[in-house]
Coordinates of C-alpha atoms and ligand atoms in Angstrom, one line a residue:
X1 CA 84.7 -103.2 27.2
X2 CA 83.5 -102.3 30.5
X3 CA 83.9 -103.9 33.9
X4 CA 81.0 -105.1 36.2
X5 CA 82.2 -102.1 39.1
X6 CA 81.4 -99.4 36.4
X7 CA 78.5 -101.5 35.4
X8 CA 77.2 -101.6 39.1
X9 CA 76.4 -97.9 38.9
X10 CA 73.2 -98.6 36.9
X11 CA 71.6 -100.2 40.0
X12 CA 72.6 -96.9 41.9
X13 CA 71.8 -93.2 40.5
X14 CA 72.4 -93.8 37.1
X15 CA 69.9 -96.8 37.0
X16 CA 67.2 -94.3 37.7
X17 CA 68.5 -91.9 34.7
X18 CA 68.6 -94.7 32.2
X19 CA 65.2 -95.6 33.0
X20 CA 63.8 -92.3 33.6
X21 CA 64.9 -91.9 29.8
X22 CA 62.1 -95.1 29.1
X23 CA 65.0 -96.0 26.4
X24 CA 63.6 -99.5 26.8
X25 CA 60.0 -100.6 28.2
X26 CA 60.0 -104.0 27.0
X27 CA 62.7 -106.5 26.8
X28 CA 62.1 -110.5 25.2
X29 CA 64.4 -113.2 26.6
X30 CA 65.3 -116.6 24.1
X31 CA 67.1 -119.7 24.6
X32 CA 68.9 -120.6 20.8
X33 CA 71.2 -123.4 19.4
X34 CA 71.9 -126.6 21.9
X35 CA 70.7 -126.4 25.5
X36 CA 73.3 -125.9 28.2
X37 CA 72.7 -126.3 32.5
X38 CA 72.7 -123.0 33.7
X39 CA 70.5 -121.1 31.5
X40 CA 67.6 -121.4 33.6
X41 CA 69.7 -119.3 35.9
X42 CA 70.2 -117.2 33.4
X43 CA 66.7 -116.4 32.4
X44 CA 65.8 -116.0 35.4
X45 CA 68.5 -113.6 36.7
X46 CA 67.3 -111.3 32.9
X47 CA 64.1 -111.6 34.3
X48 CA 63.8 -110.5 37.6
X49 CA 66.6 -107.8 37.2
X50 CA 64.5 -106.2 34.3
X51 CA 61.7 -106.3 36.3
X52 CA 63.4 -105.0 39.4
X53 CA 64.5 -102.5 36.8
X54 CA 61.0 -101.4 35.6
X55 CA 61.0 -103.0 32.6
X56 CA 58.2 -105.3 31.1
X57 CA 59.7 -109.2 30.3
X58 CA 58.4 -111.4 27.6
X59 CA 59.5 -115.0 27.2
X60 CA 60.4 -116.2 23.6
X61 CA 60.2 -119.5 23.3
X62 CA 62.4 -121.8 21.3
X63 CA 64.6 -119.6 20.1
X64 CA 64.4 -117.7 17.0
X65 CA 62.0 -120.1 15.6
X66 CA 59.6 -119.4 18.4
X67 CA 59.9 -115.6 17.2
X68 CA 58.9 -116.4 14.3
X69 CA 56.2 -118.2 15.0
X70 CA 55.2 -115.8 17.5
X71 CA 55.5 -117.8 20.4
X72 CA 55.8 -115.1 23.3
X73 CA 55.2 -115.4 26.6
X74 CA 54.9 -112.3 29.4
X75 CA 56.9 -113.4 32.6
X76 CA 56.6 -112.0 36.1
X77 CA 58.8 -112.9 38.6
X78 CA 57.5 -116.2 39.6
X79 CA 57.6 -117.3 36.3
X80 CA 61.1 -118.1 36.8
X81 CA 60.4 -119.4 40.6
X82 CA 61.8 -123.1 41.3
X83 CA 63.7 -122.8 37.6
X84 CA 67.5 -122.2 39.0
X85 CA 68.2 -125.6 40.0
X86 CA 66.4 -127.1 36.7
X87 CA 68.5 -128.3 33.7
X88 CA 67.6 -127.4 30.2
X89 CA 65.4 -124.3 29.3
X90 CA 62.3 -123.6 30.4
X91 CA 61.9 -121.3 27.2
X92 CA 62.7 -124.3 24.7
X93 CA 65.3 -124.1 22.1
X94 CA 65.8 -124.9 18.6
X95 CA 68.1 -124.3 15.6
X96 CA 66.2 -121.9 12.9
X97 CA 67.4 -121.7 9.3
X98 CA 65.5 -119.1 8.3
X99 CA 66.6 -116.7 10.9
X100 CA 70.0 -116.9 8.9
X101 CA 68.5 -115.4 6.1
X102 CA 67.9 -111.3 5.6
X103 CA 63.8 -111.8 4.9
X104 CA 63.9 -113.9 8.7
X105 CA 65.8 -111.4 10.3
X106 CA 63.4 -108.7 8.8
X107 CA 60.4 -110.8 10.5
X108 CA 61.9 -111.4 13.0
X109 CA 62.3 -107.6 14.0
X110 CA 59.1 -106.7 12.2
X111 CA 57.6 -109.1 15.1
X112 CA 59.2 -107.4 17.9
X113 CA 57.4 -104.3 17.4
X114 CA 54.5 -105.9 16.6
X115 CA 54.8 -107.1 20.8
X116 CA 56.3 -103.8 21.6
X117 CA 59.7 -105.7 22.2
X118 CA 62.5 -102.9 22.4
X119 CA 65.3 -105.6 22.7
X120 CA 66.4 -108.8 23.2
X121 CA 68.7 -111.3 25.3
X122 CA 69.7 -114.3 23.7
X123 CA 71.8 -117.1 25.3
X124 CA 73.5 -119.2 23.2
X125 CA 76.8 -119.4 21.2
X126 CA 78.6 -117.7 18.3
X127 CA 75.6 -119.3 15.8
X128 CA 73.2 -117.8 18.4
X129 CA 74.8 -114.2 18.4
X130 CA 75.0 -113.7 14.9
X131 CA 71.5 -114.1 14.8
X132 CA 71.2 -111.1 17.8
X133 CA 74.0 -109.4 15.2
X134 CA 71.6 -109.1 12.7
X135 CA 68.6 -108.3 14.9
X136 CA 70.7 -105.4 16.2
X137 CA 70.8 -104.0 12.3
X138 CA 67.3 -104.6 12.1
X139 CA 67.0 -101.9 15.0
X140 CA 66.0 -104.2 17.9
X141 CA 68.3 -104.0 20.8
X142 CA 70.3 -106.8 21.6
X143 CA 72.8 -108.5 24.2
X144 CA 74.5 -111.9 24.3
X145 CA 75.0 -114.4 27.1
X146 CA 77.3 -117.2 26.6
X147 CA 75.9 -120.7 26.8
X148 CA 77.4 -123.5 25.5
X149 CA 78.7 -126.5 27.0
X150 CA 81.5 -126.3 24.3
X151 CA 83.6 -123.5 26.1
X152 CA 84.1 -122.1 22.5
X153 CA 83.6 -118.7 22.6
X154 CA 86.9 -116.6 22.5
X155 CA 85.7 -113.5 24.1
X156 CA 85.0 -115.6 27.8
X157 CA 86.7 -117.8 29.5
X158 CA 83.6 -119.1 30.9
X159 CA 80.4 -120.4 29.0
X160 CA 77.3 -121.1 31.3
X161 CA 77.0 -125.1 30.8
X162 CA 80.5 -125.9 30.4
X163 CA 81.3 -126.9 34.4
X164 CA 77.6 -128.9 34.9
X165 CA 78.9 -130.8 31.3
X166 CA 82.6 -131.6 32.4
X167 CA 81.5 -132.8 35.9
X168 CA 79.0 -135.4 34.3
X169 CA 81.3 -136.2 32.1
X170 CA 84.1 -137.0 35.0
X171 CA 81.7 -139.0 37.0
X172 CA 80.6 -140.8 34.0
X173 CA 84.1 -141.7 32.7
X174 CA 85.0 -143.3 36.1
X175 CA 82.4 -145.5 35.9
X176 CA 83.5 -146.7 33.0
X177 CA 87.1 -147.0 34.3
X178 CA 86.3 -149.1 37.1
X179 CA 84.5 -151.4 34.3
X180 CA 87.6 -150.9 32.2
X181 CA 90.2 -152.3 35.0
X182 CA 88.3 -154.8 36.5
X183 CA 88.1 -156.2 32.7
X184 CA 91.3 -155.1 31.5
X185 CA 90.1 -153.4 28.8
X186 CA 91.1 -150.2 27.2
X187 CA 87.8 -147.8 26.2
X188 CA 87.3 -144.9 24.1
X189 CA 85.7 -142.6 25.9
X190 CA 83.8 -140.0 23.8
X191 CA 82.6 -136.7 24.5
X192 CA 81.0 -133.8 23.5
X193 CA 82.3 -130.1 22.2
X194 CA 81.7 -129.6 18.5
X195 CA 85.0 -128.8 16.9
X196 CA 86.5 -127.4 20.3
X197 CA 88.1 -130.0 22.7
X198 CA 88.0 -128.2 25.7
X199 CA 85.5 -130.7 27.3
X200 CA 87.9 -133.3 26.5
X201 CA 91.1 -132.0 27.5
X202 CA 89.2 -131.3 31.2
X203 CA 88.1 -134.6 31.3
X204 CA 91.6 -136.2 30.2
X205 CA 93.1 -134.4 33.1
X206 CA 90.6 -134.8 35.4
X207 CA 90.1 -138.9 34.7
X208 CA 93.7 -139.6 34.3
X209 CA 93.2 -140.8 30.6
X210 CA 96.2 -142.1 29.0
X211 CA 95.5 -140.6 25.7
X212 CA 93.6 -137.1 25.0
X213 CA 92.9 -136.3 21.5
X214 CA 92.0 -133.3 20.7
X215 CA 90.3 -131.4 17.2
X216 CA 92.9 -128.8 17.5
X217 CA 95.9 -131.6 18.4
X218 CA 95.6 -134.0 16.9
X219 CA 97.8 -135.7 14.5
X220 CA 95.8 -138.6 13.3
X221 CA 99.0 -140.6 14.6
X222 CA 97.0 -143.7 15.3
X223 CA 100.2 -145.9 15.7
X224 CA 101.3 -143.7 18.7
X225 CA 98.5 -144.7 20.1
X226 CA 98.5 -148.3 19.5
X227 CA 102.3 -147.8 21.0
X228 CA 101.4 -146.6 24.5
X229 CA 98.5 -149.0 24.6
X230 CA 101.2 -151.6 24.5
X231 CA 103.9 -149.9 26.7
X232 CA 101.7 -149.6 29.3
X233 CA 100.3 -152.8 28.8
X234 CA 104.3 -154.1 30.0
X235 CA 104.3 -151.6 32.7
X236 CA 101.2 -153.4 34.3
X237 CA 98.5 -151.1 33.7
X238 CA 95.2 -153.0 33.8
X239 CA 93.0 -150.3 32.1
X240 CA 93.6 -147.7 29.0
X241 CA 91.4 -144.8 28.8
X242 CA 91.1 -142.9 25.6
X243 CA 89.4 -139.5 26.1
X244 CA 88.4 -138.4 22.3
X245 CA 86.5 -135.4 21.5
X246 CA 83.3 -135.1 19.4
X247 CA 85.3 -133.3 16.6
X248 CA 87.5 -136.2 16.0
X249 CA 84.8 -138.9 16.3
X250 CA 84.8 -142.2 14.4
X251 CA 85.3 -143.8 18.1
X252 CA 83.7 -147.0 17.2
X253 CA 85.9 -147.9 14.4
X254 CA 88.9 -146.6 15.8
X255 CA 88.2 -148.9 18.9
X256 CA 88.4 -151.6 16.4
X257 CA 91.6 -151.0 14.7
X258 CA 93.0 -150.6 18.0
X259 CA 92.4 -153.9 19.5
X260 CA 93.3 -155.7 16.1
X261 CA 96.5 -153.8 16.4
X262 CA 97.0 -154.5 20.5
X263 CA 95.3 -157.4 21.0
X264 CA 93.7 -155.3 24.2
X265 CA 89.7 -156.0 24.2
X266 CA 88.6 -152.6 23.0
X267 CA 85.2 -150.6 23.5
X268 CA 84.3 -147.5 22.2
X269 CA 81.6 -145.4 24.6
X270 CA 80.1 -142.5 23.4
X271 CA 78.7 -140.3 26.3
X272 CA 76.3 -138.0 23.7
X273 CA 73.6 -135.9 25.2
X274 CA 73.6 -136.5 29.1
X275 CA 76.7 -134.4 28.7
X276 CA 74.2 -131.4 28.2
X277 CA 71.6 -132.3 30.7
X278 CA 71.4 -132.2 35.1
X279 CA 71.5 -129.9 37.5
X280 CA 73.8 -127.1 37.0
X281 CA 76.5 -127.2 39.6
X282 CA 76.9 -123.9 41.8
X283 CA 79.4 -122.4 39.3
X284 CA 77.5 -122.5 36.3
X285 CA 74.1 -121.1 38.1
X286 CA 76.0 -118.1 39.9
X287 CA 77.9 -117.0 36.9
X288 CA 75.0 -117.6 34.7
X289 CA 72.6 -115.4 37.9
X290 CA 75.2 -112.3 37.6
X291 CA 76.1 -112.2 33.8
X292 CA 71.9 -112.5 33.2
X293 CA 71.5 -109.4 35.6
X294 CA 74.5 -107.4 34.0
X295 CA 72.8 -108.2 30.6
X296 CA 69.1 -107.1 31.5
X297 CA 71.2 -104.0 33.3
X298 CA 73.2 -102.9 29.9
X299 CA 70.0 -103.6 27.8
X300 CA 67.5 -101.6 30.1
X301 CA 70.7 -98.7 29.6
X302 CA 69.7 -98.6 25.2
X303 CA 73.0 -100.5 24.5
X304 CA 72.6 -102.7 21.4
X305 CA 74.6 -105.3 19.9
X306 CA 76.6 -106.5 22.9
X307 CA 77.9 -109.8 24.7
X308 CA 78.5 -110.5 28.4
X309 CA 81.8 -112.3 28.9
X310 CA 84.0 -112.8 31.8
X311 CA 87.8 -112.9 31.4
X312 CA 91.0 -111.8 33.3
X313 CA 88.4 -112.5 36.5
X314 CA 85.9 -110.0 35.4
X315 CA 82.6 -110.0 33.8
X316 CA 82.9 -107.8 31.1
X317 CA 81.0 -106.4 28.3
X318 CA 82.0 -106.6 24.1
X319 CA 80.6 -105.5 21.2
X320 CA 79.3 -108.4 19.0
X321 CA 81.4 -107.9 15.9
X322 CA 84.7 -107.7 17.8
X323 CA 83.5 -110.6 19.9
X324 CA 82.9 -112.4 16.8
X325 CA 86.1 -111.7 15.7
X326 CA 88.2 -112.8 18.0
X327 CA 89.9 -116.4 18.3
X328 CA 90.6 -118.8 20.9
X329 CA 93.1 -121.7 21.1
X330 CA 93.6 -124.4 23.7
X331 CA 96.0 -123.2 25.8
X332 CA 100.0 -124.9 25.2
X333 CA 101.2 -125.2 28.5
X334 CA 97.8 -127.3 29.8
X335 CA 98.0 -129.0 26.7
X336 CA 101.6 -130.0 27.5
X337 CA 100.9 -131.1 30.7
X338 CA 98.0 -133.1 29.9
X339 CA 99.9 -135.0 28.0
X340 CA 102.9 -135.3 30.7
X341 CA 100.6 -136.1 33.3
X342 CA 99.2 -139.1 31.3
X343 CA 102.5 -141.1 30.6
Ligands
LIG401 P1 75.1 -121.9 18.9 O1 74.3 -120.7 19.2 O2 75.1 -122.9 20.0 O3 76.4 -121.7 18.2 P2 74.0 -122.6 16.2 O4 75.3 -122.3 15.5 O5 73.2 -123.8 15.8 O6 74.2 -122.7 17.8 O7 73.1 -121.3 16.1 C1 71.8 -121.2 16.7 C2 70.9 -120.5 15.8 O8 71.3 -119.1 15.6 C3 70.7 -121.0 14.4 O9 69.8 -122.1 14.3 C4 70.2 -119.8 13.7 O10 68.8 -119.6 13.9 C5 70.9 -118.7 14.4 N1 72.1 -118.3 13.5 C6 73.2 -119.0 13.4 N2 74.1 -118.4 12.5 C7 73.4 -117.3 12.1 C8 73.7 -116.3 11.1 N3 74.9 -116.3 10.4 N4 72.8 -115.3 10.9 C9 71.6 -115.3 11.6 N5 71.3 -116.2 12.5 C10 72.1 -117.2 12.7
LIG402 O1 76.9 -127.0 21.2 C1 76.5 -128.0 22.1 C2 76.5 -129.3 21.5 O2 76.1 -130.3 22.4 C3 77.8 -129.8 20.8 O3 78.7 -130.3 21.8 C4 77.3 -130.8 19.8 O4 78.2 -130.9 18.7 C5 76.0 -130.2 19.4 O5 75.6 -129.3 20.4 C6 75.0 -131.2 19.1 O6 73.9 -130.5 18.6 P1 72.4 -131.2 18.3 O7 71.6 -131.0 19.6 O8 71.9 -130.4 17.2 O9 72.7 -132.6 18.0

């Protein structure tokens, strides 16, 4: 693990020892699994450091099937120009099956050297850096940058996408609260995160939601539920907002149970894929600007099989295999108050 201070010595004297070794000339930049605001940021930050570095840039594009299919790009600098404030990725992404298997990884490296690509940056999630993982075995240099707007890697507190998802997600949940109140309805409100309900538990607190259900919470108590929705019903609440996370789902059917239980007019909203899409807000394109320089910076060094993480209030480097080994729960004492704050 090493922190970003030690790390800033490669853009002083030892930069110009690393790269007078020529340990790397050309580095190839993908985009893999789902799309996350910030990466653009991201790409661009790899890009122009490498460059700034010395160091030739090629563009993969959509992820690992683009390098497969050879679809590789050079990039200058303006390349990236007018990309930071851009949702999505301008490289294109895509989920590859045969990149998970041995012969794919194989081509996959076998292709690198074909375009003289010495290593790699690919930002993604923990699917995504498994597939750097093996590229590393296969000899070709690689680091990891965390994007995801699930928040569900355990060696970062901080995914690139995760504070663009959560704020469209808040605005888009009041919206539907005012519609809930002035109706007197309760709604389901569901949002995005895999099997990780970090988006949701955000949202709860930040929306006020009476209920929060969470993958890793929840009991399946349904009548609990149904309970508060009445209680609060007496108390004179006009509104009830369920916020239920992806990994629980079924929010359509459990919006009907509910109101044949209550008697409360019940509607289940799904938010889906605007959740991954906008503007990235200013946290998620600085973060996503210095962990893509400290990435192009450790790569243009010869370090292989690495991800960029920040944690403790420092960007930080791991190797994958620990990385990948580490575990990440939501944290009890939010989770507590979430759920005093909303009763
Ligand atoms: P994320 O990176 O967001 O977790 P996925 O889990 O879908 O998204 O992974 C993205 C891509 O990474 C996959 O489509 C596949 O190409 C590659 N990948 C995932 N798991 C592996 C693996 N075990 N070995 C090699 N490549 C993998
Ligand atoms: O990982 C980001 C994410 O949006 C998850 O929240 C969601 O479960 C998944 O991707 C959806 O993936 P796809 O784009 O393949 O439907």
């Amino acid at each position: 693990m090493l922190l970003l201070n030690e790390q800033a010595g490669l853009a002083c004297g030892k930069e110009d020892k690393a790269l007078a070794e020529k340990k790397i000339k050309t580095i190839g930049i993908l985009t893999s699994g789902g799309d996350a605001p910030g990466m653009n940021a991201a790409i661009r930050a790899v890009a122009r450091k490498a460059l700034g570095n010395g160091v030739k840039v090629k563009g993969i594009k959509k992820g690992y099937q683009g390098l497969l299919n050879e679809e590789i790009i050079d990039m200058e600098k303006k390349d990236v120009s007018d990309t930071i404030q851009r949702g999505g990725t301008i490289l294109g992404t895509a989920r590859c099956s045969e990149f998970r298997t041995l012969e794919g990884q194989k081509k996959g490296a076998e292709i690198c050297r074909k375009h003289g690509i010495d290593g790699i940056v690919v930002i993604g999630g923990d699917g995504s850096y498994r597939g750097a993982q093996a590229l590393s075995k296969q000899g070709i240099n690689t680091i990891g940058i965390p994007g995801t707007i699930d928040l569900d890697i355990a060696c970062t507190d901080y995914t690139i996408g995760f504070d663009t998802a959560i704020n469209t997600a808040m605005q888009a949940i009041d919206k539907v609260r005012d519609t809930s109140s002035s109706h007197e309805r309760c709604s389901i409100i569901e949002v995005m995160g895999r099997n990780a309900g970090y988006i949701a538990l955000w949202c709860g607190v930040a929306n006020g939601a009476e209920d929060i259900l969470l993958p890793e919470k929840y009991d399946y108590n349904e009548q609990a539920i149904i309970n508060n929705i009445i209680d609060n019903r007496k108390k004179g609440k006009s509104h009830h907002i369920i916020i239920n996370a992806e990994g629980i789902g079924h929010s359509t059917s459990m919006a009907r149970r509910i109101e044949a239980a209550t008697g409360v007019e019940t509607r289940a909203t799904i938010l889906g894929y605007m959740q991954r899409g906008g503007n990235p807000t200013c946290k998620d394109r600085f973060y996503a600007s210095i962990m893509g320089a400290m990435a192009a910076d450790i790569l243009c060094e010869g370090k292989t099989n690495r991800v960029i993480g920040y944690k403790g209030g420092k960007f930080l480097d791991f190797d994958i295999d620990e990385a990948l080994a580490m575990h990440k729960e939501i944290d009890e004492y939010e989770y507590e108050i979430s759920r005093l704050l909303s009763r």
